[in-house]
CSV table of N, CA and C in Angstrom, one decimal:
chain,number,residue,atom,x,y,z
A,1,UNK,N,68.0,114.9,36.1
A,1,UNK,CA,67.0,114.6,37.1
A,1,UNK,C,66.0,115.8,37.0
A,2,UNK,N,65.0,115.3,37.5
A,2,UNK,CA,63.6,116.7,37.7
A,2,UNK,C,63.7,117.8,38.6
A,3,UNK,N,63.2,118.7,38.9
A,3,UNK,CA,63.5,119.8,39.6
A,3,UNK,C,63.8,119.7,40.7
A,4,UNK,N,64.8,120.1,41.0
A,4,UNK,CA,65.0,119.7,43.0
A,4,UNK,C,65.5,121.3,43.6
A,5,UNK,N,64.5,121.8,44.2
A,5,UNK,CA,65.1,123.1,44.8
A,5,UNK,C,66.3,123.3,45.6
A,6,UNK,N,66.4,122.2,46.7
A,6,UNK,CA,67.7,122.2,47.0
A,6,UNK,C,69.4,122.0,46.4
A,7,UNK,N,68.7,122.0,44.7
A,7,UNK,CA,70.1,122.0,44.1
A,7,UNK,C,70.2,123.1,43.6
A,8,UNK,N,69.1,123.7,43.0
A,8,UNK,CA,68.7,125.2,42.7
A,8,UNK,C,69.3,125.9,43.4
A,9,UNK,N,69.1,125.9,44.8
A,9,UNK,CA,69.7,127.1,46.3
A,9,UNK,C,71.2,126.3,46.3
A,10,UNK,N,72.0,125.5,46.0
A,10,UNK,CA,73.3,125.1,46.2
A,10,UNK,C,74.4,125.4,45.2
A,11,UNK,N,73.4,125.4,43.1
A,11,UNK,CA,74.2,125.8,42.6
A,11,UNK,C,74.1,127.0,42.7
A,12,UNK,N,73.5,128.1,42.9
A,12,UNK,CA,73.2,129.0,43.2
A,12,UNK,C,75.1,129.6,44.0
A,13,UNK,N,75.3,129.5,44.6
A,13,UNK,CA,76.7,129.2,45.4
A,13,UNK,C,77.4,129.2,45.0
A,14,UNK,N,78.7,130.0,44.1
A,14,UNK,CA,79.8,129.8,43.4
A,14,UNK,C,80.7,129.7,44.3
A,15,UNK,N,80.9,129.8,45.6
A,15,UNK,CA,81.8,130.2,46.0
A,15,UNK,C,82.8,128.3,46.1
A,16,UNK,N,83.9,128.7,46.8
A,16,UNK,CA,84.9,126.8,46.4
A,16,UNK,C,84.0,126.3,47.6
A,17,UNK,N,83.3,126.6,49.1
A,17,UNK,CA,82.3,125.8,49.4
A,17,UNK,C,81.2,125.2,48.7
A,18,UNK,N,80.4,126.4,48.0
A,18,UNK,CA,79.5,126.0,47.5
A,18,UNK,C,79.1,124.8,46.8
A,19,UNK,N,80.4,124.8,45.8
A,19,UNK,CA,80.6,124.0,44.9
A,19,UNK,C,81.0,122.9,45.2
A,20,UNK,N,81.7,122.6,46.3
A,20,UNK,CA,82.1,121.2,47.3
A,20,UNK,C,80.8,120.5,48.1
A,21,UNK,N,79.8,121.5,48.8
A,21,UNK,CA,78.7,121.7,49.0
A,21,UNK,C,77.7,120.8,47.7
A,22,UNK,N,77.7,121.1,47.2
A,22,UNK,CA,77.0,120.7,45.8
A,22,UNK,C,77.1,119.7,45.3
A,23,UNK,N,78.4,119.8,44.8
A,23,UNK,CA,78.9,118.1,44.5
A,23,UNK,C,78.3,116.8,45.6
A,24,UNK,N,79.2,117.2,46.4
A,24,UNK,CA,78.8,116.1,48.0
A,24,UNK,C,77.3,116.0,47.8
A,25,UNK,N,76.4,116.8,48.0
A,25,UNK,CA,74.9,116.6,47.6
A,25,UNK,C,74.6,116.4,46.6
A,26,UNK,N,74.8,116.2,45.2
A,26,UNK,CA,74.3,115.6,44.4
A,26,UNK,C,74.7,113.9,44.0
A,27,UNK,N,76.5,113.7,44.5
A,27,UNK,CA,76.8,112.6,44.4
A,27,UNK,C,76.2,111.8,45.5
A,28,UNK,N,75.7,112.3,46.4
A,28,UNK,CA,74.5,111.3,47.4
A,28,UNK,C,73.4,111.0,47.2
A,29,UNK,N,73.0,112.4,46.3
A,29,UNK,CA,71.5,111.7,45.6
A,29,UNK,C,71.7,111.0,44.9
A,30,UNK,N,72.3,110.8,43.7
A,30,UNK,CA,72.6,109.8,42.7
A,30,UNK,C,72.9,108.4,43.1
A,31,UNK,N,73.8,108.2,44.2
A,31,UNK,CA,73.8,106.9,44.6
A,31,UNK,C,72.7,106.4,45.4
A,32,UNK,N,72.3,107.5,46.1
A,32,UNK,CA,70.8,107.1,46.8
A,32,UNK,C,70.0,106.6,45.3
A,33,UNK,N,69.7,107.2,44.9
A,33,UNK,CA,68.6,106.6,43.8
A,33,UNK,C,68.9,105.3,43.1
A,34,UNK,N,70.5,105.4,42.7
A,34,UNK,CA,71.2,104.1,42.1
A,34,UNK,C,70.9,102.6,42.9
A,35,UNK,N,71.1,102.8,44.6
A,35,UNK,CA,70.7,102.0,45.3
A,35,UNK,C,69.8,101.6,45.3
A,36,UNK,N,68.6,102.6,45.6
A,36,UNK,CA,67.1,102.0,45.9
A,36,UNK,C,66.5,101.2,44.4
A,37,UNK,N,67.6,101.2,43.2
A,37,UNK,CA,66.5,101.1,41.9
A,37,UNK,C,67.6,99.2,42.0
A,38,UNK,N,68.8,99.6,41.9
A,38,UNK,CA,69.8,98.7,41.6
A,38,UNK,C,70.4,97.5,42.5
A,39,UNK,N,70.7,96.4,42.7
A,39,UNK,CA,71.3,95.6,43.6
A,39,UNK,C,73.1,96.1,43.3
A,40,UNK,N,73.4,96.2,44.2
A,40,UNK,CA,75.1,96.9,44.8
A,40,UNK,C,75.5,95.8,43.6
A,41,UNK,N,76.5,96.1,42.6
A,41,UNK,CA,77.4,95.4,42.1
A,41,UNK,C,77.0,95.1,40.9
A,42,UNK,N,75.7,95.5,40.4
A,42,UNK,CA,75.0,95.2,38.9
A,42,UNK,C,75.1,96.7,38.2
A,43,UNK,N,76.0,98.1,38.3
A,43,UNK,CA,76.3,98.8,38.1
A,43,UNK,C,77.4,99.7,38.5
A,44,UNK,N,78.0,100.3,37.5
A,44,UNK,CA,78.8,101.1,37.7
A,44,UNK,C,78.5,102.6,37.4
A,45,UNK,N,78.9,103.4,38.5
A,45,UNK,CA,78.1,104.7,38.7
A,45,UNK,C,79.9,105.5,38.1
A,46,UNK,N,79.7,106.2,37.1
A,46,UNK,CA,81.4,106.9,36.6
A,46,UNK,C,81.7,108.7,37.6
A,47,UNK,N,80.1,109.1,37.2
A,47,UNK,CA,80.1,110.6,37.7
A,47,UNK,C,79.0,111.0,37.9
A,48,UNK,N,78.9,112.1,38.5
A,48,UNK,CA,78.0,113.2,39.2
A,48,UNK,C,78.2,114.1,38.1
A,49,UNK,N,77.2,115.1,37.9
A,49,UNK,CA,77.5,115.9,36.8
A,49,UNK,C,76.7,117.0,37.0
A,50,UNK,N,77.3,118.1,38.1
A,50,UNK,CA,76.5,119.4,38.6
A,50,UNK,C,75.8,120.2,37.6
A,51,UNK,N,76.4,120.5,36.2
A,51,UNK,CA,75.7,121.2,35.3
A,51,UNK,C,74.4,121.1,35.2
A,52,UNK,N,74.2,119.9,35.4
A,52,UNK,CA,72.7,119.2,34.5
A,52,UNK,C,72.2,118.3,35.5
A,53,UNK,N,72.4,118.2,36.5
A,53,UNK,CA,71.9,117.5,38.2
A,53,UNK,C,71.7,116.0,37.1
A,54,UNK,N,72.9,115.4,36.9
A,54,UNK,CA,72.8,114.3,36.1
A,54,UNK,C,73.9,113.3,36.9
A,55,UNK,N,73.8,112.4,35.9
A,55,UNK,CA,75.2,111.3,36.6
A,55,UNK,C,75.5,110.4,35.1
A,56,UNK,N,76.5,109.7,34.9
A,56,UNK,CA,76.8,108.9,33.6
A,56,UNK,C,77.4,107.4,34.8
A,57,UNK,N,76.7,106.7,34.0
A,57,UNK,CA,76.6,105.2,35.0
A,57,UNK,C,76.4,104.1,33.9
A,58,UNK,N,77.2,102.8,34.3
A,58,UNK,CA,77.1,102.1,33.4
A,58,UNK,C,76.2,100.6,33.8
A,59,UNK,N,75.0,100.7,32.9
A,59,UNK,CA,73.7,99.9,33.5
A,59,UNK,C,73.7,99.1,31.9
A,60,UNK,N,72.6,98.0,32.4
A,60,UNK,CA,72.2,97.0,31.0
A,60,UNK,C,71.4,97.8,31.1
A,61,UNK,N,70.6,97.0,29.3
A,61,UNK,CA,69.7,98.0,28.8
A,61,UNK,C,68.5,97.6,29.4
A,62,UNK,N,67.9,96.7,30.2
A,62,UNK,CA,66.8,96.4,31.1
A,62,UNK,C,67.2,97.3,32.2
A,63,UNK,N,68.3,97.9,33.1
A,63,UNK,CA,68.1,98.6,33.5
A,63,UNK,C,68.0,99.9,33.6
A,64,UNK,N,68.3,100.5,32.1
A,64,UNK,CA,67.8,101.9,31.8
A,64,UNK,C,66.4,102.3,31.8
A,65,UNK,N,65.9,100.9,31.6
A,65,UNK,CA,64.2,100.9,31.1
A,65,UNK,C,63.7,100.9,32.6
A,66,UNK,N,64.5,100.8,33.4
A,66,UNK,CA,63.9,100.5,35.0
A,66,UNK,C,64.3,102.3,34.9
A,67,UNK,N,65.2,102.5,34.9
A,67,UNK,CA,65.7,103.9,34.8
A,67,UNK,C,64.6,105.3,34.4
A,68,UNK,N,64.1,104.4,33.2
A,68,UNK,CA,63.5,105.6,32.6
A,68,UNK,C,62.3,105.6,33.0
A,69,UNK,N,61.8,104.7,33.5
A,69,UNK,CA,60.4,104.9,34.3
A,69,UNK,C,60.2,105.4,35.8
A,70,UNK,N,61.4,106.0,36.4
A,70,UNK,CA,61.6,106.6,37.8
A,70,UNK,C,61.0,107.8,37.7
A,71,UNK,N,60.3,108.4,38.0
A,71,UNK,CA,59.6,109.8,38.4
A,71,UNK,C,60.5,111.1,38.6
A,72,UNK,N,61.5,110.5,39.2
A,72,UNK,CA,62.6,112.0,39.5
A,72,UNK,C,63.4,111.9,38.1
A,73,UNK,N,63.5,110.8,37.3
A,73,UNK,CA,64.3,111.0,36.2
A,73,UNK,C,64.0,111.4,35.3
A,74,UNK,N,63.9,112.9,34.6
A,74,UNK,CA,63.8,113.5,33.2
A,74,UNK,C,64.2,112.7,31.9
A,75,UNK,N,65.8,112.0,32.0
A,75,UNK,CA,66.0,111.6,30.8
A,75,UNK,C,67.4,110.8,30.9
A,76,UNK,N,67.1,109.5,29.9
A,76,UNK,CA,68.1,108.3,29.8
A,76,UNK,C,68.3,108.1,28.5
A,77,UNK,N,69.8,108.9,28.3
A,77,UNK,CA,70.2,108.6,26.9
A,77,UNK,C,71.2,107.8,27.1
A,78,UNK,N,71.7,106.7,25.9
A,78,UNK,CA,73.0,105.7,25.9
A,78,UNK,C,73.8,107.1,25.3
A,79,UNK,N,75.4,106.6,26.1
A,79,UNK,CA,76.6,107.2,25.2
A,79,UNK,C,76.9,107.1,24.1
A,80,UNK,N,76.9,108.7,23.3
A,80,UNK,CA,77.6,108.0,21.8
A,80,UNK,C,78.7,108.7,22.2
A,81,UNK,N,80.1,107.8,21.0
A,81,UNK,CA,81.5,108.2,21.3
A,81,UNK,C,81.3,108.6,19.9
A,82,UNK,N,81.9,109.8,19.8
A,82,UNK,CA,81.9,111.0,18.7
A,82,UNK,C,83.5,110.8,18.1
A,83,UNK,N,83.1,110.5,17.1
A,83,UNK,CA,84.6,110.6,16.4
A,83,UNK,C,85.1,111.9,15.6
C-alpha cells in the first residue's frame, strides 16, 4: 500500500504491544479497503503482512484490475510458487 504515517509511527514500535498494535491496524485497513472495492464472499483475504503494509488475498483477475487502479495501492503482483 502507499504511504500511511500511521503505520510509519506504529511500526516504529517494537515493543510485543506495538507489534499487536500494528497488526490489529493494518488487518483493518486491509479489510476496510477489501470491503469497500469487493462484495463479501467474491474473495478470500489469507494475510496482513506488516513488513510491507501489504496483504496476499485471493481475487479473479478482473478483480486485481479493480485492485490496481485504487489510489492507496502501490502494487498487484499474482503469486508465483517457486520450485
Amino acid at each position: 500500500m502507499n504511504f500511511d504515517p500511521e503505520y510509519e509511527r506504529l511500526k516504529a514500535d517494537r515493543t510485543k504491544e506495538g507489534c499487536r498494535r500494528l497488526d490489529t491496524y493494518l488487518s483493518n485497513k486491509h479489510e476496510e479497503l477489501l470491503a469497500k472495492l469487493f462484495e463479501a464472499g467474491t474473495y478470500t483475504k489469507k494475510a496482513s503482512l506488516a513488513i510491507v503494509d501489504g496483504f496476499a488475498v485471493e481475487i479473479t483477475d478482473d478483480q486485481a484490475e479493480v485492485l490496481r487502479s485504487v489510489k492507496e495501492v502501490r502494487l498487484v503482483e499474482k503469486n508465483q510458487e517457486l520450485v
